[in-house]
Short mmCIF file of C-alpha atoms and ligand atoms in Angstrom, two decimals:
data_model
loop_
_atom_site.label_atom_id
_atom_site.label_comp_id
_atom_site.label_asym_id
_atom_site.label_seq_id
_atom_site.Cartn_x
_atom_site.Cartn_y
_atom_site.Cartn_z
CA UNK A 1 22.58 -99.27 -24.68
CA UNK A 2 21.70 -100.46 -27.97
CA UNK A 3 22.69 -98.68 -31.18
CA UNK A 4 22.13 -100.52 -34.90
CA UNK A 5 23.81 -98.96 -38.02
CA UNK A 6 22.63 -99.86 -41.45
CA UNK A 7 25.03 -99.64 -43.65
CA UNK A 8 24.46 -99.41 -47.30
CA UNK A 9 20.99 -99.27 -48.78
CA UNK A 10 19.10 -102.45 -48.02
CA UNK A 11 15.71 -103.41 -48.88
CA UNK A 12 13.03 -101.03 -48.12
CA UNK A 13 11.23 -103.61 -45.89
CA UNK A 14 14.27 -104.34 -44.06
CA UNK A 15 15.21 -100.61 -43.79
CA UNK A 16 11.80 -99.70 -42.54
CA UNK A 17 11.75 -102.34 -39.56
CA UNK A 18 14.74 -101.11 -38.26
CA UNK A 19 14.29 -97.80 -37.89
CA UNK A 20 10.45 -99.32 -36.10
CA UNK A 21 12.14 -101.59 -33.98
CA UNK A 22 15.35 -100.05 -33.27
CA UNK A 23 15.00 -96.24 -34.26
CA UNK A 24 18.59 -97.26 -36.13
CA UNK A 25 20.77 -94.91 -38.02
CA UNK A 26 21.91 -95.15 -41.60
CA UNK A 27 25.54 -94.50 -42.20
CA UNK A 28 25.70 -91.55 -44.19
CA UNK A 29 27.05 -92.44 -47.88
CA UNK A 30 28.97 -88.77 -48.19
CA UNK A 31 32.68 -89.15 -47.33
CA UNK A 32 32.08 -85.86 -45.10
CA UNK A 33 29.10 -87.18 -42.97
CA UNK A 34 30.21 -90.30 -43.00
CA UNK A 35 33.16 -89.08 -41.14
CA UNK A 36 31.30 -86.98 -38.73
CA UNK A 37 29.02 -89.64 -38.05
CA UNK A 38 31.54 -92.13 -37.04
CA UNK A 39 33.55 -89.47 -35.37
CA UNK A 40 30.35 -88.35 -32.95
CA UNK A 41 28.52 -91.67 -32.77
CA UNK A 42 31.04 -94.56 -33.87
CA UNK A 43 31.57 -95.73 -30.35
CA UNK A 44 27.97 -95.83 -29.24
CA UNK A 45 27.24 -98.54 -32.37
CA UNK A 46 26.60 -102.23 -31.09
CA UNK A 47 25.21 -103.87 -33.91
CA UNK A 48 25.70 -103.02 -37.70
CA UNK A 49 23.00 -104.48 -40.42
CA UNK A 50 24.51 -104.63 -43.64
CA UNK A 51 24.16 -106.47 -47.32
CA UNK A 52 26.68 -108.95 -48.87
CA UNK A 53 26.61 -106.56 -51.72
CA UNK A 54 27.99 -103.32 -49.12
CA UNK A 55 29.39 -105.63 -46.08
CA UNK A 56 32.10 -104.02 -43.20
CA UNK A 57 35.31 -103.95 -43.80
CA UNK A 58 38.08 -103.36 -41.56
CA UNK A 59 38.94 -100.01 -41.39
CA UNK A 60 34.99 -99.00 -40.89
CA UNK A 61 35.09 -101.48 -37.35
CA UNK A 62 38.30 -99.21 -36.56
CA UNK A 63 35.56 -96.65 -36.10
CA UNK A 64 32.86 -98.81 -34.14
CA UNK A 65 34.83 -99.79 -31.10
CA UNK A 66 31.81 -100.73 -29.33
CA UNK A 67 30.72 -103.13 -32.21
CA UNK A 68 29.70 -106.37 -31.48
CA UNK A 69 27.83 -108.19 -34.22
CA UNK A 70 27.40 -107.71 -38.31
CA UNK A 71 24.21 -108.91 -39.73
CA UNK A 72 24.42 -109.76 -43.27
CA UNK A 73 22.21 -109.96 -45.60
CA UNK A 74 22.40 -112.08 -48.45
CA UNK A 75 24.70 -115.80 -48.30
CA UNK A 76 27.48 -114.66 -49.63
CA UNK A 77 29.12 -111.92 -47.52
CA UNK A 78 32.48 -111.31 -48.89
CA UNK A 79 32.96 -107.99 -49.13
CA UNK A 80 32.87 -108.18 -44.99
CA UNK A 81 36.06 -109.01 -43.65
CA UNK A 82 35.38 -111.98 -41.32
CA UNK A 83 39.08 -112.28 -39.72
CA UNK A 84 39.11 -108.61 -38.84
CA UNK A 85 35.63 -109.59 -37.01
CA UNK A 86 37.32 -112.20 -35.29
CA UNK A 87 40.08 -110.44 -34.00
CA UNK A 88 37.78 -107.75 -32.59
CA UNK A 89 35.29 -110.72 -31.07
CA UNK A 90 32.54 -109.47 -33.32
CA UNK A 91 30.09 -111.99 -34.60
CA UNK A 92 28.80 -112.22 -38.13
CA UNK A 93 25.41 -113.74 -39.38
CA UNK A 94 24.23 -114.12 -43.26
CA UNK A 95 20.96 -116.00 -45.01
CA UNK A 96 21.55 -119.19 -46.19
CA UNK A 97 19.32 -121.65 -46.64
CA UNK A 98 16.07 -119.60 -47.37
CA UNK A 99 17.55 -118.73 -50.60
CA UNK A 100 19.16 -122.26 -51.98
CA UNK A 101 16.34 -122.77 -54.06
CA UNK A 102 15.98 -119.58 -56.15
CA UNK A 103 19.46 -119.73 -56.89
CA UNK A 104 19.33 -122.89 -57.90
CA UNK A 105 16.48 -122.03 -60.07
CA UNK A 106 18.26 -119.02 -61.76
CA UNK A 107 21.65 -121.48 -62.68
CA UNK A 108 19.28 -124.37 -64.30
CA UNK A 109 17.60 -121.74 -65.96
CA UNK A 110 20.99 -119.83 -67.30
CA UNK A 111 22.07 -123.59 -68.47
CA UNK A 112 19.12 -123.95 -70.36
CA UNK A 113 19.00 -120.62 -71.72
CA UNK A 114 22.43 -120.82 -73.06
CA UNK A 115 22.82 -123.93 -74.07
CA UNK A 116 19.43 -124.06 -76.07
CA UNK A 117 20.09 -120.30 -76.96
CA UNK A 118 16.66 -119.57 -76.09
CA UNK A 119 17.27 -115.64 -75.28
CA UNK A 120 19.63 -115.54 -78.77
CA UNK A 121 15.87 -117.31 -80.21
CA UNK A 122 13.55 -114.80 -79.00
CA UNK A 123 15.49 -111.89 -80.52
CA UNK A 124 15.50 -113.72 -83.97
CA UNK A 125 11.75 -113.85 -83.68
CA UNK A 126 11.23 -110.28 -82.51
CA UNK A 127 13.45 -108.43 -84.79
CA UNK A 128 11.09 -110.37 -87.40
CA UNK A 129 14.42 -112.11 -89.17
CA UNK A 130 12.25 -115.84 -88.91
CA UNK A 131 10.14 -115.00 -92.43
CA UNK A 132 13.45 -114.76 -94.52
CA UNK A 133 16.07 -116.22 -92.30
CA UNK A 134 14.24 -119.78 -91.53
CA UNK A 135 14.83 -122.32 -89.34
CA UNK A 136 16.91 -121.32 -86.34
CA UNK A 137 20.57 -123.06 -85.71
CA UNK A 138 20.91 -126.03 -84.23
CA UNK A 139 21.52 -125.69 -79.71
CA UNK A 140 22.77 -127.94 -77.74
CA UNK A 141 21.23 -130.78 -75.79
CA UNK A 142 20.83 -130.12 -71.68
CA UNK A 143 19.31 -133.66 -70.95
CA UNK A 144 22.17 -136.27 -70.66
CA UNK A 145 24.97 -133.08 -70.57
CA UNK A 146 28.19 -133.76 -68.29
CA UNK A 147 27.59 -131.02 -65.81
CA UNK A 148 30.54 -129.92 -63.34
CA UNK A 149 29.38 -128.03 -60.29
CA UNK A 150 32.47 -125.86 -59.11
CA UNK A 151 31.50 -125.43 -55.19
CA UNK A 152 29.38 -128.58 -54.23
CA UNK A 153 28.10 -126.69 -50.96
CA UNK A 154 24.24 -125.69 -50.37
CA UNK A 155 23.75 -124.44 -53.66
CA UNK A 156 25.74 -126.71 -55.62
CA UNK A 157 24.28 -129.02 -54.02
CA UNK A 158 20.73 -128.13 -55.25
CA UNK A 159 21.64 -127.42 -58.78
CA UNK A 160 23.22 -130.70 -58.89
CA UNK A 161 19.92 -132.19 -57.66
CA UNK A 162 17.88 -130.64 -60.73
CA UNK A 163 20.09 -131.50 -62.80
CA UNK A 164 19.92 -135.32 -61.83
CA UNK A 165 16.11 -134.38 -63.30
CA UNK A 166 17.54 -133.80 -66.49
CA UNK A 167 19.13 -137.17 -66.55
CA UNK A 168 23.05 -135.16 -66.43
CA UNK A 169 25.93 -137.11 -65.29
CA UNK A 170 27.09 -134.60 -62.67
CA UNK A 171 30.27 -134.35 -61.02
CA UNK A 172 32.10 -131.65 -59.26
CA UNK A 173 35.26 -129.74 -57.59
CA UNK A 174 35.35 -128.47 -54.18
CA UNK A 175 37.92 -127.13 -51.22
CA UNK A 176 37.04 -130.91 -49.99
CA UNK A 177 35.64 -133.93 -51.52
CA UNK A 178 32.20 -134.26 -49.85
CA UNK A 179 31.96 -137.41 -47.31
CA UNK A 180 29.11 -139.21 -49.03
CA UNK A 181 28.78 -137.38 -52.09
CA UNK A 182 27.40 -139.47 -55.00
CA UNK A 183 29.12 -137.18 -57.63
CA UNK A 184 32.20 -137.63 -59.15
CA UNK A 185 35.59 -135.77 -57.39
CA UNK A 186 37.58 -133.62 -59.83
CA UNK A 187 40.68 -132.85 -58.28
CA UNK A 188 41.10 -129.26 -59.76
CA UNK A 189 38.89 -126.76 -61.61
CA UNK A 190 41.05 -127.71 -64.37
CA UNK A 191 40.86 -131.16 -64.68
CA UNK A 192 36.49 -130.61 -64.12
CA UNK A 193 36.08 -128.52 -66.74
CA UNK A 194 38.32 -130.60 -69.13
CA UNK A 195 35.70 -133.62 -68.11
CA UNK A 196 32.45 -131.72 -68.65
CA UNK A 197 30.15 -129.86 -71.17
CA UNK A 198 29.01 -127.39 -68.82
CA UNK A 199 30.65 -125.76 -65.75
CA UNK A 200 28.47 -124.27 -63.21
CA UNK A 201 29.90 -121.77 -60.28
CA UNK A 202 28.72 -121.65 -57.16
CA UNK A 203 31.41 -121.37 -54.72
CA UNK A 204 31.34 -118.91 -52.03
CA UNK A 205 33.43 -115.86 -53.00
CA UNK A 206 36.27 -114.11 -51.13
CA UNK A 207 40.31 -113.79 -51.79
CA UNK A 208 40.33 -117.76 -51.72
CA UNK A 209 38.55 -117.93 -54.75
CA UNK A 210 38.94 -115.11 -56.79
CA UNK A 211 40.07 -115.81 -60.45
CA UNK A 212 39.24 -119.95 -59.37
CA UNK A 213 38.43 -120.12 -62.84
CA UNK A 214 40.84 -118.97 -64.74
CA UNK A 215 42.13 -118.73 -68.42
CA UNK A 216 43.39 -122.35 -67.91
CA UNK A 217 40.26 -123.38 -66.58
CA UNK A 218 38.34 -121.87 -69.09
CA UNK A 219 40.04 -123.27 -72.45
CA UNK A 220 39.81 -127.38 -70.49
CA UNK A 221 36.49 -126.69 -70.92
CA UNK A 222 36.94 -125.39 -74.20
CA UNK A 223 35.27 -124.19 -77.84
CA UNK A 224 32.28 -126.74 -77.44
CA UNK A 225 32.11 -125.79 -73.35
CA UNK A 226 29.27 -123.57 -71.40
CA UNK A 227 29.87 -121.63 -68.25
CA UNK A 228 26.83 -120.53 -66.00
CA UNK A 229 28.17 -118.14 -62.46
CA UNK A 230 25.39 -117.88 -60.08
CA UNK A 231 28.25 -117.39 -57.63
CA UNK A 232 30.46 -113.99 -57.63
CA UNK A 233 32.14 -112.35 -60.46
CA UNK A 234 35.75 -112.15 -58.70
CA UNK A 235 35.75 -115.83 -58.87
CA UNK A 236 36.05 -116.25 -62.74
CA UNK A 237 38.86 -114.16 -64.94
CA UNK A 238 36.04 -111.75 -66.72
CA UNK A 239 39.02 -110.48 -69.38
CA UNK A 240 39.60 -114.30 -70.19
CA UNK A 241 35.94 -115.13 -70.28
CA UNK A 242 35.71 -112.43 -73.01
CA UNK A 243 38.89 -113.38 -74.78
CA UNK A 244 37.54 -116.79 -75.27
CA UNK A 245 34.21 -115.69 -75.86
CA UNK A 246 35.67 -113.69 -78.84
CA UNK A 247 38.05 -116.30 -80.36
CA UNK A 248 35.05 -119.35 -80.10
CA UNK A 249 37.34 -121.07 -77.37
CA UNK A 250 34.18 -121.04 -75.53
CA UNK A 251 30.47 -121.82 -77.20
CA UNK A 252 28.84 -119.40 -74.24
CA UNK A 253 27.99 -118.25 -70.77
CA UNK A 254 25.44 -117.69 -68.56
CA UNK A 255 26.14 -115.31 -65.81
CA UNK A 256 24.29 -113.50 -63.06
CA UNK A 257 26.99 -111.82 -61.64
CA UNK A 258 29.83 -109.67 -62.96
CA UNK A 259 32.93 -108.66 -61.50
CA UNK A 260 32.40 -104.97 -61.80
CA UNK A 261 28.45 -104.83 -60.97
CA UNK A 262 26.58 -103.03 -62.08
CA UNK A 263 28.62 -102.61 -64.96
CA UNK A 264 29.55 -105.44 -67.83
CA UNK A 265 31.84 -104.98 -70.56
CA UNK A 266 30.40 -104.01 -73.31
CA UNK A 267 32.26 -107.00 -75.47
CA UNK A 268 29.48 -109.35 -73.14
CA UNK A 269 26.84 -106.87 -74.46
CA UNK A 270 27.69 -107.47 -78.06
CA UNK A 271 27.89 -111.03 -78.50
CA UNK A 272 24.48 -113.11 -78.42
CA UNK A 273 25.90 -116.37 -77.47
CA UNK A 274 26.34 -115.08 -73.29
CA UNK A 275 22.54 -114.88 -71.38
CA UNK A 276 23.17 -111.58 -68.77
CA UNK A 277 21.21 -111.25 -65.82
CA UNK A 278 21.18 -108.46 -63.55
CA UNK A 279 22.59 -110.50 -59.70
CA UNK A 280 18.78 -112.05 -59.82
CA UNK A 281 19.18 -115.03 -58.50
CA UNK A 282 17.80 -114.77 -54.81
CA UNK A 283 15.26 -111.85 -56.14
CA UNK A 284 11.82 -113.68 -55.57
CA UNK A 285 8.86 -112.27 -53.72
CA UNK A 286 9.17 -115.12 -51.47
CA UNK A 287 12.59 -115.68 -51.15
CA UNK A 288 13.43 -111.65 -50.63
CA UNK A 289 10.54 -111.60 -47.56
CA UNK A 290 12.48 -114.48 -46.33
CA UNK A 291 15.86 -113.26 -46.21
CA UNK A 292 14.56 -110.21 -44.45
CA UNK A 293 13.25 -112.18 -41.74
CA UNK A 294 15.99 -114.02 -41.15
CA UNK A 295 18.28 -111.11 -41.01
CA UNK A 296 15.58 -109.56 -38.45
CA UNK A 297 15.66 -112.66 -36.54
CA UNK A 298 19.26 -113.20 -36.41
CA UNK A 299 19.51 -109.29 -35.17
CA UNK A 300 16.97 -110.25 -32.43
CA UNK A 301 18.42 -113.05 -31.19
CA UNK A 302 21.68 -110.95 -30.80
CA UNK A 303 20.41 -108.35 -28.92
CA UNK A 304 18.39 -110.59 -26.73
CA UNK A 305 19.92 -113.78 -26.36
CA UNK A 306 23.70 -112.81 -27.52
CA UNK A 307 22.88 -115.82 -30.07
CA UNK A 308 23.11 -115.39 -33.91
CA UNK A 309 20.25 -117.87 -35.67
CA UNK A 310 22.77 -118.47 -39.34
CA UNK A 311 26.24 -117.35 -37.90
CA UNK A 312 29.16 -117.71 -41.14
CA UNK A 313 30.80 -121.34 -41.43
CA UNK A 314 34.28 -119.22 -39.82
CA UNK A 315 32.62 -118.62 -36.87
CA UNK A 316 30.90 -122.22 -36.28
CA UNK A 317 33.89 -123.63 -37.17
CA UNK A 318 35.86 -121.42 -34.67
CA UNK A 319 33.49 -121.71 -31.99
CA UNK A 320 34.02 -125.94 -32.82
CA UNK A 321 37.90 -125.84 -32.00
CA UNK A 322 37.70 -123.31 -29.50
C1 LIG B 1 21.76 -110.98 -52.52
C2 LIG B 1 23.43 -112.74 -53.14
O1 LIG B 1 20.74 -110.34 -53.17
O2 LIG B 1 22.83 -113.85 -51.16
C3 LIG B 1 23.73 -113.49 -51.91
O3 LIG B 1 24.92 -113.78 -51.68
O4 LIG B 1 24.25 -112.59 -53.97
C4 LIG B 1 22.08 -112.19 -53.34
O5 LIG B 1 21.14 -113.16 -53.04
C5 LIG B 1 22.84 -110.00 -52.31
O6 LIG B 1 23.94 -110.52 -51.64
C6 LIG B 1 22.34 -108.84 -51.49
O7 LIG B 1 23.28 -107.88 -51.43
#
């Protein structure tokens, strides 16, 4: 018997198909029915389809013994907690690929938004200060920047790529130095940031790389230094990004995610030198409608095959040794 959970509110497209395809139940957000959910129909749940932005974490598959797979959606899926999975024997699937591009889109983008100041511009114009105030200050130059990626997997990967376009010497920090990789290897955050004009984020997230960039990190790269974080907010120090933000020990930052979503401090709000997006990145027409699929698919080829299409990098690598 086959029972799918959704848990946490997913898109409505996603939502809809699998209550179509698999009559599935939603896991009631009310501590209370929650609880008497899992208590009268935890064991009967095989599959659970889930967001990176809700994910499963242990103490939930305490209450779905019968669990065997969680289908993320989104790449990043760090609010799940993989090793827990793995203990249990429960496979985990996410989206990558299908959504490399936006992303990658959405950090050039932020770069060239903060570095040129172009949302800082548009305000000048609109609150009608260009008549008496005059020619806006001076940016700073993109083309020909020095352009750490921190992260150089799929996404880093294709940031550093449009970059290249921009004629940016590009180099970059990762877990490992990439076989092959025609970018230069920092060997810390630290010493990258001290080496570039602006550092771009887009690590995975999860405890290994929460606070990566840190207050250190942040004054290497320093008063005439840009961040962008397309990645997740736990991996940068928010309360340092702000300090420095403050003081001018950093010239700005452009972030799409935050480590409190949806909330950002209101010292981010204030200042006009920071571009804020709302977690965008992925949110295209076509990149949504593929993400969906994929998540369909890989919940598919579960149930019918036992096979997940875009299992996470801990599983392939287990499944390698093993
Ligand atoms: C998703 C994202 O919208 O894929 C990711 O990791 O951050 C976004 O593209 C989000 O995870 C959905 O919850």
């Amino acid at each position: 018997m086959t029972r799918v959970l959704q848990v946490g509110a997913l898109k409505p497209a996603l939502a809809e198909q699998l209550v179509a395809t698999y009559d599935a139940d939603v896991l009631p957000t009310d501590d209370a029915a929650r609880d008497a959910y899992l208590a009268e129909h935890g064991e009967q749940v095989t599959a659970v389809v889930t967001s990176g932005r809700f994910g499963v974490d242990r103490a939930l598959m305490e209450r779905l013994p019968g669990l065997t797979a969680i289908v993320s959606f989104g790449v990043g899926y760090d609010t799940t907690d993989v090793a827990a999975a793995m203990e249990r024997g429960v496979a985990v699937s996410h989206t990558p690929d299908v959504l490399t591009d936006c992303v990658a889109d959405t950090a050039v983008g932020l770069a060239i938004d903060v570095m040129r100041g172009l949302p800082a511009a548009d305000r000048y114009v609109r609150r009608g200060a260009w008549p008496t105030g005059g020619d806006y200050p001076l940016t700073r130059r993109v083309s020909g920047a020095r352009v750490g990626i921190l992260g150089l997997g799929r996404i880093g990967i294709a940031i550093a790529k449009r970059l290249e376009g921009f004629g940016c010497e590009i180099s970059y920090h990762s877990r490992h130095r990439v076989d092959g990789s025609p970018y230069d290897y920092a060997l810390t955050p630290v010493a990258l940031a001290e080496a570039v004009d602006l550092l771009v984020v887009a690590t995975s997230g999860g405890p290994a790389s929460t606070h990566l960039v840190d207050r250190d990190v942040l004054e290497a790269l320093g008063s005439d230094g840009f961040l962008v974080n397309v990645a997740r907010g736990s991996v940068v120090d928010e309360n340092a990004l702000v300090d420095l933000l403050l003081s001018g020990g950093l010239a700005g930052a452009g972030l799409d995610v935050f480590a409190d979503e949806p909330h950002v401090p209101q010292a981010l709000l204030d200042l006009d030198n920071v571009v804020l997006l709302p977690h965008l990145a992925s949110g295209t027409v076509e990149t949504r409608a593929a993400m969906v699929r994929l998540t369909l698919d890989n919940l598919e080829s579960w149930l019918a095959r036992g096979e997940l299409l875009t299992p996470v990098p801990e599983l392939l690598a287990s499944s390698a040794r093993g």
